[in-house]
PDB file of C-alpha atoms in Angstrom:
ATOM      1  CA  MET A   9       0.000   0.000   0.000  1.00 31.00           C
ATOM      2  CA  SER A  10       1.621   3.229  -1.088  1.00 33.00           C
ATOM      3  CA  VAL A  11       1.417   6.182   1.240  1.00 34.00           C
ATOM      4  CA  SER A  12       2.547   9.711   0.508  1.00 36.00           C
ATOM      5  CA  PRO A  13       4.934  11.257   3.049  1.00 35.00           C
ATOM      6  CA  GLY A  14       3.399  13.241   5.863  1.00 44.00           C
ATOM      7  CA  PRO A  15      -0.276  12.167   5.625  1.00 72.00           C
ATOM      8  CA  ASP A  16      -2.864  13.473   8.064  1.00 83.00           C
ATOM      9  CA  PRO A  17      -4.018  11.368  11.038  1.00 90.00           C
ATOM     10  CA  PRO A  18      -7.431   9.663  10.878  1.00 92.00           C
ATOM     11  CA  TRP A  19      -8.799  12.154  13.429  1.00 95.00           C
ATOM     12  CA  SER A  20      -7.405  15.166  15.244  1.00 96.00           C
ATOM     13  CA  GLY A  21      -8.554  16.371  18.656  1.00 97.00           C
ATOM     14  CA  TRP A  22      -8.368  15.748  22.389  1.00 95.00           C
ATOM     15  CA  ILE A  23      -9.655  12.679  24.255  1.00 97.00           C
ATOM     16  CA  GLU A  24     -10.605  13.931  27.697  1.00 94.00           C
ATOM     17  CA  THR A  25     -12.965  11.317  29.132  1.00 93.00           C
ATOM     18  CA  THR A  26     -14.123   7.735  28.760  1.00 94.00           C
ATOM     19  CA  GLY A  27     -17.116   9.123  26.871  1.00 94.00           C
ATOM     20  CA  ASP A  28     -14.818  10.772  24.330  1.00 96.00           C
ATOM     21  CA  ALA A  29     -12.963   7.500  23.785  1.00 97.00           C
ATOM     22  CA  LEU A  30     -16.228   5.617  23.309  1.00 96.00           C
ATOM     23  CA  ILE A  31     -17.437   8.160  20.751  1.00 96.00           C
ATOM     24  CA  ILE A  32     -14.266   7.694  18.691  1.00 98.00           C
ATOM     25  CA  LEU A  33     -14.498   3.894  18.892  1.00 97.00           C
ATOM     26  CA  GLU A  34     -18.123   4.092  17.777  1.00 96.00           C
ATOM     27  CA  ALA A  35     -17.226   6.427  14.912  1.00 97.00           C
ATOM     28  CA  ALA A  36     -14.518   3.986  13.815  1.00 96.00           C
ATOM     29  CA  ARG A  37     -16.941   1.074  14.055  1.00 94.00           C
ATOM     30  CA  ARG A  38     -19.307   2.895  11.688  1.00 95.00           C
ATOM     31  CA  GLY A  39     -16.560   3.896   9.286  1.00 95.00           C
ATOM     32  CA  VAL A  40     -16.899   7.607  10.053  1.00 95.00           C
ATOM     33  CA  ILE A  41     -13.265   7.566  11.181  1.00 94.00           C
ATOM     34  CA  PRO A  42     -10.860   5.130   9.486  1.00 95.00           C
ATOM     35  CA  ARG A  43      -9.101   2.487  11.523  1.00 95.00           C
ATOM     36  CA  VAL A  44      -5.428   1.713  11.185  1.00 95.00           C
ATOM     37  CA  THR A  45      -5.219  -1.642   9.396  1.00 94.00           C
ATOM     38  CA  ARG A  46      -1.477  -2.250   9.628  1.00 94.00           C
ATOM     39  CA  ARG A  47       1.591  -0.972  11.410  1.00 93.00           C
ATOM     40  CA  LEU A  48       2.648   2.556  10.462  1.00 92.00           C
ATOM     41  CA  VAL A  49       5.676   2.863   8.206  1.00 90.00           C
ATOM     42  CA  ASP A  50       8.283   5.545   8.827  1.00 90.00           C
ATOM     43  CA  ALA A  51       6.684   8.064   6.454  1.00 88.00           C
ATOM     44  CA  GLU A  52       3.318   7.676   8.189  1.00 91.00           C
ATOM     45  CA  ARG A  53       4.808   8.307  11.617  1.00 92.00           C
ATOM     46  CA  LYS A  54       5.190  11.916  10.559  1.00 91.00           C
ATOM     47  CA  MET A  55       1.480  12.347  11.240  1.00 92.00           C
ATOM     48  CA  ILE A  56       2.028  11.632  14.949  1.00 96.00           C
ATOM     49  CA  THR A  57       1.738  15.167  16.255  1.00 96.00           C
ATOM     50  CA  SER A  58      -0.268  16.957  18.923  1.00 97.00           C
ATOM     51  CA  GLY A  59      -3.931  16.048  18.413  1.00 97.00           C
ATOM     52  CA  SER A  60      -3.361  12.836  16.437  1.00 97.00           C
ATOM     53  CA  VAL A  61      -5.789  10.027  17.313  1.00 98.00           C
ATOM     54  CA  PHE A  62      -5.559   6.456  16.002  1.00 97.00           C
ATOM     55  CA  VAL A  63      -7.885   3.462  16.396  1.00 97.00           C
ATOM     56  CA  PHE A  64      -7.079  -0.137  15.535  1.00 97.00           C
ATOM     57  CA  ASP A  65      -8.511  -3.635  15.900  1.00 96.00           C
ATOM     58  CA  GLU A  66      -5.872  -6.175  16.933  1.00 95.00           C
ATOM     59  CA  ASP A  67      -7.133  -8.946  14.646  1.00 95.00           C
ATOM     60  CA  GLU A  68      -7.771  -6.724  11.644  1.00 95.00           C
ATOM     61  CA  SER A  69      -4.420  -4.936  11.852  1.00 95.00           C
ATOM     62  CA  GLY A  70      -2.218  -7.698  13.233  1.00 94.00           C
ATOM     63  CA  ILE A  71      -0.762  -5.103  15.624  1.00 95.00           C
ATOM     64  CA  LYS A  72      -0.128  -6.557  19.061  1.00 91.00           C
ATOM     65  CA  ARG A  73       1.778  -3.568  20.393  1.00 92.00           C
ATOM     66  CA  TRP A  74       1.698  -0.034  19.069  1.00 94.00           C
ATOM     67  CA  THR A  75       5.097   1.469  18.252  1.00 92.00           C
ATOM     68  CA  ASP A  76       5.736   5.053  17.246  1.00 95.00           C
ATOM     69  CA  GLY A  77       9.474   5.709  17.449  1.00 92.00           C
ATOM     70  CA  PHE A  78       9.221   8.028  20.470  1.00 94.00           C
ATOM     71  CA  PHE A  79      10.745   7.546  23.914  1.00 93.00           C
ATOM     72  CA  TRP A  80       8.191   7.485  26.738  1.00 93.00           C
ATOM     73  CA  SER A  81       8.077   7.539  30.497  1.00 90.00           C
ATOM     74  CA  PRO A  82       6.580   4.530  32.289  1.00 89.00           C
ATOM     75  CA  SER A  83       2.792   4.490  32.138  1.00 90.00           C
ATOM     76  CA  ARG A  84       0.528   6.047  34.755  1.00 90.00           C
ATOM     77  CA  ILE A  85      -3.102   5.076  35.310  1.00 91.00           C
ATOM     78  CA  LEU A  86      -5.701   7.803  34.887  1.00 90.00           C
ATOM     79  CA  GLY A  87      -9.215   6.424  35.287  1.00 90.00           C
ATOM     80  CA  ASN A  88      -9.739   4.103  32.295  1.00 94.00           C
ATOM     81  CA  PHE A  89      -6.658   5.422  30.490  1.00 95.00           C
ATOM     82  CA  LEU A  90      -2.918   4.992  30.574  1.00 95.00           C
ATOM     83  CA  LEU A  91      -0.785   8.108  30.271  1.00 94.00           C
ATOM     84  CA  TYR A  92       2.793   8.442  29.050  1.00 94.00           C
ATOM     85  CA  ARG A  93       5.019  11.482  28.772  1.00 92.00           C
ATOM     86  CA  GLU A  94       7.669  11.958  26.110  1.00 93.00           C
ATOM     87  CA  THR A  95      11.288  11.757  27.216  1.00 90.00           C
ATOM     88  CA  ASP A  96      14.445  12.811  25.414  1.00 84.00           C
ATOM     89  CA  ARG A  97      15.971   9.368  25.247  1.00 78.00           C
ATOM     90  CA  ARG A  98      15.310   5.760  26.140  1.00 62.00           C
ATOM     91  CA  GLY A  99      17.307   5.759  29.357  1.00 54.00           C
ATOM     92  CA  ALA A 100      15.473   8.829  30.661  1.00 49.00           C
ATOM     93  CA  GLY A 101      12.132   7.080  30.841  1.00 45.00           C
ATOM     94  CA  HIS A 102      13.106   3.567  31.714  1.00 48.00           C
ATOM     95  CA  GLY A 103      16.070   3.690  34.056  1.00 45.00           C
ATOM     96  CA  THR A 104      16.040   2.394  37.587  1.00 41.00           C
ATOM     97  CA  LYS A 105      14.846   4.652  40.348  1.00 41.00           C
ATOM     98  CA  ARG A 106      17.585   6.850  41.679  1.00 37.00           C
ATOM     99  CA  LYS A 107      18.933   6.579  45.174  1.00 37.00           C
ATOM    100  CA  ALA A 108      18.159   9.233  47.747  1.00 34.00           C
ATOM    101  CA  ASP A 109      21.705  10.596  47.559  1.00 33.00           C
ATOM    102  CA  ASP A 110      21.687  10.894  43.749  1.00 35.00           C
ATOM    103  CA  ASP A 111      22.149  14.281  42.135  1.00 33.00           C
ATOM    104  CA  GLY A 112      18.535  14.259  40.943  1.00 30.00           C
ATOM    105  CA  ASP A 113      19.312  13.920  37.258  1.00 32.00           C
ATOM    106  CA  GLY A 114      16.954  10.951  37.033  1.00 29.00           C
ATOM    107  CA  SER A 115      18.688   9.280  34.089  1.00 29.00           C
ATOM    108  CA  SER A 116      21.814   7.279  33.512  1.00 30.00           C
ATOM    109  CA  GLY A 117      24.541   9.550  32.276  1.00 33.00           C
ATOM    110  CA  GLY A 118      22.050  12.275  31.451  1.00 33.00           C
ATOM    111  CA  SER A 119      23.049  15.832  30.752  1.00 35.00           C
ATOM    112  CA  GLY A 120      20.345  17.294  32.961  1.00 36.00           C
ATOM    113  CA  THR A 121      18.729  19.239  30.122  1.00 35.00           C
ATOM    114  CA  GLY A 122      15.257  17.792  30.654  1.00 37.00           C
ATOM    115  CA  GLU A 123      12.684  18.556  33.298  1.00 38.00           C
ATOM    116  CA  SER A 124      11.402  16.413  36.137  1.00 35.00           C
ATOM    117  CA  LEU A 125       8.234  14.513  35.284  1.00 36.00           C
ATOM    118  CA  SER A 126       6.501  16.096  38.233  1.00 38.00           C
ATOM    119  CA  ARG A 127       6.922  19.138  40.388  1.00 40.00           C
ATOM    120  CA  PRO A 128       6.912  19.275  44.192  1.00 37.00           C
ATOM    121  CA  ARG A 129       3.481  18.494  45.577  1.00 40.00           C
ATOM    122  CA  LYS A 130       2.603  22.095  46.383  1.00 42.00           C
ATOM    123  CA  GLU A 131       3.713  23.471  43.038  1.00 41.00           C
ATOM    124  CA  THR A 132       1.402  23.684  40.032  1.00 48.00           C
ATOM    125  CA  ALA A 133       2.115  24.766  36.485  1.00 54.00           C
ATOM    126  CA  PRO A 134       1.592  28.519  36.045  1.00 55.00           C
ATOM    127  CA  GLY A 135      -2.002  29.353  35.196  1.00 54.00           C
ATOM    128  CA  MET A 136      -3.224  25.778  35.740  1.00 56.00           C
ATOM    129  CA  ASP A 137      -5.229  24.555  38.721  1.00 61.00           C
ATOM    130  CA  ARG A 138      -4.452  21.198  40.307  1.00 61.00           C
ATOM    131  CA  GLN A 139      -7.528  19.403  38.964  1.00 60.00           C
ATOM    132  CA  ARG A 140      -6.819  20.509  35.425  1.00 58.00           C
ATOM    133  CA  GLU A 141      -3.190  19.499  35.801  1.00 62.00           C
ATOM    134  CA  ARG A 142      -4.194  16.013  36.876  1.00 57.00           C
ATOM    135  CA  THR A 143      -6.586  15.704  33.954  1.00 61.00           C
ATOM    136  CA  LEU A 144      -3.770  16.470  31.531  1.00 61.00           C
ATOM    137  CA  MET A 145      -0.812  14.758  33.195  1.00 55.00           C
ATOM    138  CA  GLY A 146      -2.120  12.306  35.773  1.00 51.00           C
ATOM    139  CA  SER A 147       0.203  11.249  38.573  1.00 48.00           C
ATOM    140  CA  LEU A 148       3.803  11.277  37.390  1.00 50.00           C
ATOM    141  CA  THR A 149       6.951  10.441  39.349  1.00 45.00           C
ATOM    142  CA  ASN A 150       9.945  12.716  39.691  1.00 53.00           C
ATOM    143  CA  ASN A 151      12.373   9.912  38.853  1.00 52.00           C
ATOM    144  CA  TYR A 152      12.599  10.609  35.137  1.00 64.00           C
ATOM    145  CA  LYS A 153      13.237  13.444  32.709  1.00 81.00           C
ATOM    146  CA  PHE A 154      10.705  14.542  30.143  1.00 85.00           C
ATOM    147  CA  LYS A 155      11.180  16.408  26.894  1.00 88.00           C
ATOM    148  CA  ALA A 156      10.508  20.140  27.040  1.00 86.00           C
ATOM    149  CA  ASP A 157       7.180  20.864  25.294  1.00 88.00           C
ATOM    150  CA  GLY A 158       6.996  17.181  24.425  1.00 91.00           C
ATOM    151  CA  LEU A 159       3.961  15.053  23.705  1.00 95.00           C
ATOM    152  CA  MET A 160       1.652  13.197  26.047  1.00 95.00           C
ATOM    153  CA  LYS A 161       0.302   9.829  24.935  1.00 97.00           C
ATOM    154  CA  LYS A 162      -3.076   8.669  26.230  1.00 97.00           C
ATOM    155  CA  THR A 163      -4.296   5.137  25.487  1.00 97.00           C
ATOM    156  CA  PHE A 164      -7.615   3.339  25.928  1.00 97.00           C
ATOM    157  CA  SER A 165      -8.509  -0.297  25.233  1.00 96.00           C
ATOM    158  CA  LEU A 166     -11.625  -2.475  25.197  1.00 93.00           C
ATOM    159  CA  THR A 167     -12.069  -6.135  24.314  1.00 93.00           C
ATOM    160  CA  ILE A 168     -15.221  -6.801  22.293  1.00 91.00           C
ATOM    161  CA  GLY A 169     -16.085 -10.374  21.366  1.00 89.00           C
ATOM    162  CA  GLY A 170     -12.609 -11.483  22.345  1.00 92.00           C
ATOM    163  CA  VAL A 171     -10.909  -8.927  20.085  1.00 93.00           C
ATOM    164  CA  ALA A 172      -9.056  -5.936  21.543  1.00 95.00           C
ATOM    165  CA  GLN A 173      -9.898  -2.455  20.251  1.00 96.00           C
ATOM    166  CA  HIS A 174      -7.349   0.257  20.942  1.00 97.00           C
ATOM    167  CA  LEU A 175      -7.323   4.043  20.848  1.00 98.00           C
ATOM    168  CA  ILE A 176      -4.042   5.967  20.901  1.00 98.00           C
ATOM    169  CA  SER A 177      -4.068   9.749  21.251  1.00 98.00           C
ATOM    170  CA  TYR A 178      -1.270  12.294  21.356  1.00 98.00           C
ATOM    171  CA  TYR A 179      -1.389  15.871  22.597  1.00 97.00           C
ATOM    172  CA  LYS A 180       0.663  18.710  23.942  1.00 95.00           C
ATOM    173  CA  ILE A 181      -0.541  20.182  27.203  1.00 91.00           C
ATOM    174  CA  SER A 182      -0.068  23.682  25.795  1.00 92.00           C
ATOM    175  CA  ASP A 183      -2.360  22.892  22.842  1.00 95.00           C
ATOM    176  CA  VAL A 184      -5.155  21.674  25.101  1.00 94.00           C
ATOM    177  CA  GLU A 185      -4.822  24.665  27.401  1.00 91.00           C
ATOM    178  CA  ALA A 186      -4.811  27.086  24.462  1.00 93.00           C
ATOM    179  CA  GLY A 187      -8.000  25.552  23.058  1.00 93.00           C
ATOM    180  CA  ARG A 188      -6.411  24.289  19.867  1.00 95.00           C
ATOM    181  CA  LEU A 189      -7.817  20.765  20.298  1.00 96.00           C
ATOM    182  CA  ARG A 190     -11.510  19.847  20.515  1.00 95.00           C
ATOM    183  CA  ALA A 191     -12.984  16.857  22.320  1.00 96.00           C
ATOM    184  CA  PRO A 192     -15.325  14.713  20.172  1.00 96.00           C
ATOM    185  CA  SER A 193     -18.193  15.263  22.593  1.00 94.00           C
ATOM    186  CA  THR A 194     -18.118  18.990  21.766  1.00 95.00           C
ATOM    187  CA  LEU A 195     -18.674  18.277  18.055  1.00 96.00           C
ATOM    188  CA  PRO A 196     -22.396  17.687  17.363  1.00 95.00           C
ATOM    189  CA  GLU A 197     -21.686  15.422  14.398  1.00 95.00           C
ATOM    190  CA  LEU A 198     -19.813  13.000  16.656  1.00 96.00           C
ATOM    191  CA  ALA A 199     -21.562  13.583  19.973  1.00 94.00           C
ATOM    192  CA  SER A 200     -24.898  12.654  18.373  1.00 93.00           C
ATOM    193  CA  LEU A 201     -23.712   9.111  17.619  1.00 94.00           C
ATOM    194  CA  ASP A 202     -25.456   6.486  19.741  1.00 91.00           C
ATOM    195  CA  ILE A 203     -22.784   4.368  21.371  1.00 93.00           C
ATOM    196  CA  SER A 204     -23.334   0.657  20.773  1.00 91.00           C
ATOM    197  CA  PRO A 205     -24.391  -1.343  23.858  1.00 91.00           C
ATOM    198  CA  SER A 206     -21.458  -3.705  23.225  1.00 91.00           C
ATOM    199  CA  LEU A 207     -19.095  -0.835  24.035  1.00 93.00           C
ATOM    200  CA  LEU A 208     -20.920   0.016  27.256  1.00 91.00           C
ATOM    201  CA  ASP A 209     -20.616  -3.302  29.087  1.00 89.00           C
ATOM    202  CA  LYS A 210     -19.392  -2.343  32.554  1.00 86.00           C
ATOM    203  CA  GLY A 211     -17.119  -5.358  32.546  1.00 88.00           C
ATOM    204  CA  HIS A 212     -14.924  -3.571  29.996  1.00 89.00           C
ATOM    205  CA  PHE A 213     -13.853  -0.835  32.387  1.00 90.00           C
ATOM    206  CA  ARG A 214     -11.502  -0.572  35.330  1.00 90.00           C
ATOM    207  CA  CYS A 215     -13.612   2.402  36.434  1.00 89.00           C
ATOM    208  CA  PRO A 216     -17.111   1.775  35.019  1.00 88.00           C
ATOM    209  CA  PRO A 217     -18.639   5.089  33.923  1.00 87.00           C
ATOM    210  CA  LYS A 218     -22.103   6.241  34.905  1.00 87.00           C
ATOM    211  CA  MET A 219     -24.825   4.843  32.675  1.00 86.00           C
ATOM    212  CA  GLU A 220     -28.585   4.756  32.553  1.00 87.00           C
ATOM    213  CA  MET A 221     -31.142   2.808  30.566  1.00 87.00           C
ATOM    214  CA  ASP A 222     -33.332   4.676  28.118  1.00 83.00           C
ATOM    215  CA  ILE A 223     -36.997   3.820  27.552  1.00 86.00           C
ATOM    216  CA  ASP A 224     -35.982   1.107  25.087  1.00 81.00           C
ATOM    217  CA  GLY A 225     -33.701  -0.564  27.605  1.00 81.00           C
ATOM    218  CA  VAL A 226     -30.535   0.567  25.816  1.00 84.00           C
ATOM    219  CA  PRO A 227     -27.650   1.725  28.052  1.00 85.00           C
ATOM    220  CA  ARG A 228     -26.429   5.304  27.625  1.00 86.00           C
ATOM    221  CA  TYR A 229     -23.192   6.874  28.854  1.00 86.00           C
ATOM    222  CA  ARG A 230     -23.855   9.676  31.354  1.00 83.00           C
ATOM    223  CA  GLY A 231     -20.482  10.575  32.839  1.00 79.00           C
ATOM    224  CA  GLU A 232     -17.329   9.402  34.540  1.00 83.00           C
ATOM    225  CA  ALA A 233     -17.287   7.196  37.636  1.00 77.00           C
ATOM    226  CA  ASP A 234     -17.691   8.904  41.008  1.00 71.00           C
ATOM    227  CA  GLU A 235     -14.138   7.867  41.936  1.00 62.00           C
ATOM    228  CA  VAL A 236     -12.821   9.639  38.861  1.00 64.00           C
ATOM    229  CA  LEU A 237     -14.895  12.724  39.598  1.00 58.00           C
ATOM    230  CA  ALA A 238     -13.655  12.786  43.181  1.00 58.00           C
ATOM    231  CA  ALA A 239     -10.085  12.621  41.930  1.00 56.00           C
ATOM    232  CA  GLY A 240     -10.678  15.699  39.822  1.00 49.00           C
ATOM    233  CA  LEU A 241     -10.349  13.789  36.560  1.00 45.00           C
ATOM    234  CA  ASP A 242     -13.634  14.894  34.983  1.00 39.00           C
ATOM    235  CA  LEU A 243     -14.552  18.463  34.079  1.00 34.00           C
ATOM    236  CA  GLY A 244     -18.225  17.899  33.359  1.00 33.00           C
ATOM    237  CA  LEU A 245     -17.741  16.352  29.940  1.00 30.00           C
ATOM    238  CA  GLY A 246     -20.298  13.798  28.819  1.00 33.00           C
ATOM    239  CA  VAL A 247     -21.627  12.534  25.549  1.00 37.00           C
ATOM    240  CA  GLY A 248     -23.596  15.347  24.018  1.00 34.00           C
ATOM    241  CA  GLY A 249     -22.433  17.676  26.780  1.00 36.00           C
ATOM    242  CA  SER A 250     -19.782  20.344  26.953  1.00 36.00           C
ATOM    243  CA  SER A 251     -16.292  20.219  28.353  1.00 39.00           C
ATOM    244  CA  GLY A 252     -14.448  22.793  30.355  1.00 40.00           C
ATOM    245  CA  GLY A 253     -12.769  23.675  27.094  1.00 38.00           C
ATOM    246  CA  ALA A 254     -16.067  24.161  25.329  1.00 35.00           C
ATOM    247  CA  ARG A 255     -17.329  26.387  28.115  1.00 33.00           C
ATOM    248  CA  ARG A 256     -14.297  28.541  27.511  1.00 33.00           C
ATOM    249  CA  GLY A 257     -15.359  28.872  23.904  1.00 32.00           C
ATOM    250  CA  LEU A 258     -12.806  26.682  22.152  1.00 32.00           C
ATOM    251  CA  ALA A 259     -12.426  27.352  18.474  1.00 33.00           C
ATOM    252  CA  GLY A 260     -12.495  24.155  16.453  1.00 34.00           C
ATOM    253  CA  LYS A 261     -13.211  22.554  13.136  1.00 36.00           C
ATOM    254  CA  SER A 262     -16.366  20.756  12.132  1.00 35.00           C
ATOM    255  CA  LEU A 263     -16.337  16.994  11.855  1.00 35.00           C
ATOM    256  CA  LEU A 264     -15.598  17.257   8.143  1.00 32.00           C
ATOM    257  CA  GLY A 265     -12.606  19.415   8.951  1.00 36.00           C
ATOM    258  CA  ASP A 266     -11.222  17.049  11.583  1.00 45.00           C
ATOM    259  CA  VAL A 267     -11.818  13.657   9.983  1.00 44.00           C
ATOM    260  CA  ARG A 268      -9.166  12.829   7.425  1.00 44.00           C
ATOM    261  CA  ALA A 269      -9.342  10.655   4.325  1.00 38.00           C
ATOM    262  CA  SER A 270      -6.624   8.469   5.766  1.00 43.00           C
ATOM    263  CA  PRO A 271      -4.601   6.371   3.368  1.00 39.00           C
ATOM    264  CA  ILE A 272      -3.994   3.832   6.099  1.00 54.00           C
ATOM    265  CA  GLY A 273      -7.255   1.988   5.759  1.00 53.00           C
ATOM    266  CA  PRO A 274     -11.050   2.233   5.930  1.00 50.00           C
ATOM    267  CA  GLY A 275     -13.154   1.747   9.016  1.00 47.00           C
ATOM    268  CA  PRO A 276     -15.055  -1.553   8.958  1.00 48.00           C
ATOM    269  CA  ALA A 277     -13.090  -4.162   7.040  1.00 46.00           C
ATOM    270  CA  LYS A 278     -12.648  -7.898   6.916  1.00 45.00           C
ATOM    271  CA  ARG A 279     -10.279  -9.002   9.582  1.00 48.00           C
ATOM    272  CA  ALA A 280      -6.852  -9.985   8.370  1.00 47.00           C
ATOM    273  CA  PRO A 281      -5.141 -13.090   9.784  1.00 47.00           C
ATOM    274  CA  ARG A 282      -2.967 -12.470  12.791  1.00 48.00           C
ATOM    275  CA  GLN A 283       0.647 -11.819  12.024  1.00 46.00           C
ATOM    276  CA  LYS A 284       2.725 -14.917  12.614  1.00 43.00           C
ATOM    277  CA  GLU A 285       5.767 -12.968  13.586  1.00 43.00           C
ATOM    278  CA  LYS A 286       5.847 -11.094  16.830  1.00 43.00           C
ATOM    279  CA  ASP A 287       5.762  -7.344  16.453  1.00 41.00           C
ATOM    280  CA  ARG A 288       8.854  -5.750  17.864  1.00 39.00           C
ATOM    281  CA  SER A 289       8.365  -2.939  20.291  1.00 38.00           C
ATOM    282  CA  GLU A 290      10.488   0.154  20.033  1.00 40.00           C
ATOM    283  CA  SER A 291       9.804   0.930  23.644  1.00 39.00           C
ATOM    284  CA  ALA A 292      12.411   0.083  26.246  1.00 38.00           C
ATOM    285  CA  GLU A 293      12.588  -3.459  27.548  1.00 34.00           C
ATOM    286  CA  GLY A 294       9.701  -4.355  29.809  1.00 35.00           C
ATOM    287  CA  GLU A 295       7.741  -1.133  29.251  1.00 41.00           C
ATOM    288  CA  GLN A 296       4.186  -1.490  27.943  1.00 40.00           C
ATOM    289  CA  ASP A 297       2.754   0.884  25.355  1.00 44.00           C
ATOM    290  CA  GLY A 298      -0.678   0.592  26.946  1.00 40.00           C
ATOM    291  CA  THR A 299      -2.165  -1.069  23.880  1.00 40.00           C
ATOM    292  CA  SER A 300      -1.411  -4.741  24.227  1.00 36.00           C
ATOM    293  CA  GLY A 301      -4.617  -5.624  26.057  1.00 37.00           C
ATOM    294  CA  GLU A 302      -3.034  -6.015  29.473  1.00 37.00           C
ATOM    295  CA  SER A 303      -5.477  -6.247  32.348  1.00 36.00           C
ATOM    296  CA  TRP A 304      -5.972  -3.222  34.580  1.00 36.00           C
ATOM    297  CA  PRO A 305      -4.280  -3.377  37.981  1.00 42.00           C
ATOM    298  CA  ALA A 306      -6.573  -3.806  40.947  1.00 38.00           C
ATOM    299  CA  PHE A 307      -6.222  -0.201  42.098  1.00 42.00           C
ATOM    300  CA  SER A 308      -8.840   2.386  42.897  1.00 52.00           C
ATOM    301  CA  CYS A 309      -9.983   4.669  40.100  1.00 62.00           C
ATOM    302  CA  ASP A 310      -7.702   7.474  41.270  1.00 54.00           C
ATOM    303  CA  ALA A 311      -4.640   8.427  39.256  1.00 52.00           C
ATOM    304  CA  HIS A 312      -1.464   6.441  39.901  1.00 55.00           C
TER     305      HIS A 312
END
């Protein structure tokens, strides 16, 4: 399959809540947003920028682990998501924890040019309240160095009928704060999609979201779990609702402006046989990309 250099991602925006992730999975199921049907080649990785969102079916694509060529911190749990933060180099995100008497560099042989993954507990990024900070960055350790103005990666997975469905999103914190990225639930063309009951089975979620049955007995998403709300991880965003960003009057494109005619592959498609060869991960040894269908740890729904 030939692909021109620097194509656009299948969808561009910001995945804030479980409801947003479900909307994108539903849109991909209907073919409104194309799914990735094979591993990205080098030229296609150029479309991994702030706002890029990808969806793939493990069986259809043969992808067991998503690789993107970036270096990432270890994952952190945020509700039903895993969060990663971009680091300058492999050792910066995957080294052993430093001893108490270390110089605080946080990486083996590092030059100290990066920034700590988290600030002291009482310090918050300028102009950002603590709840908003947690929504964007989760709970990150101070044992590693992250890339200045680097990307965040946020992943979400469900297993439907024994087949894992994955969503991978990338964003810069500055782009979300500046209102340059829209959540799908703020776009009427996407927010109006009825999410399939198969996606709303509470057994899919580490932190089952709030749901209610409509008059036809069909479950509907109504918001994040109380534990997530208590942790400050939800800003009032629900399917068909408005996010904190929307209340601030975010400027954004219509669905037709955000959905790309991706050359990677269409939405619904016949499932391809699984790849016989194991996909190699470009992440550091032992680090998960959050998309290999691993089970959620038995933690509370707070950020970790």
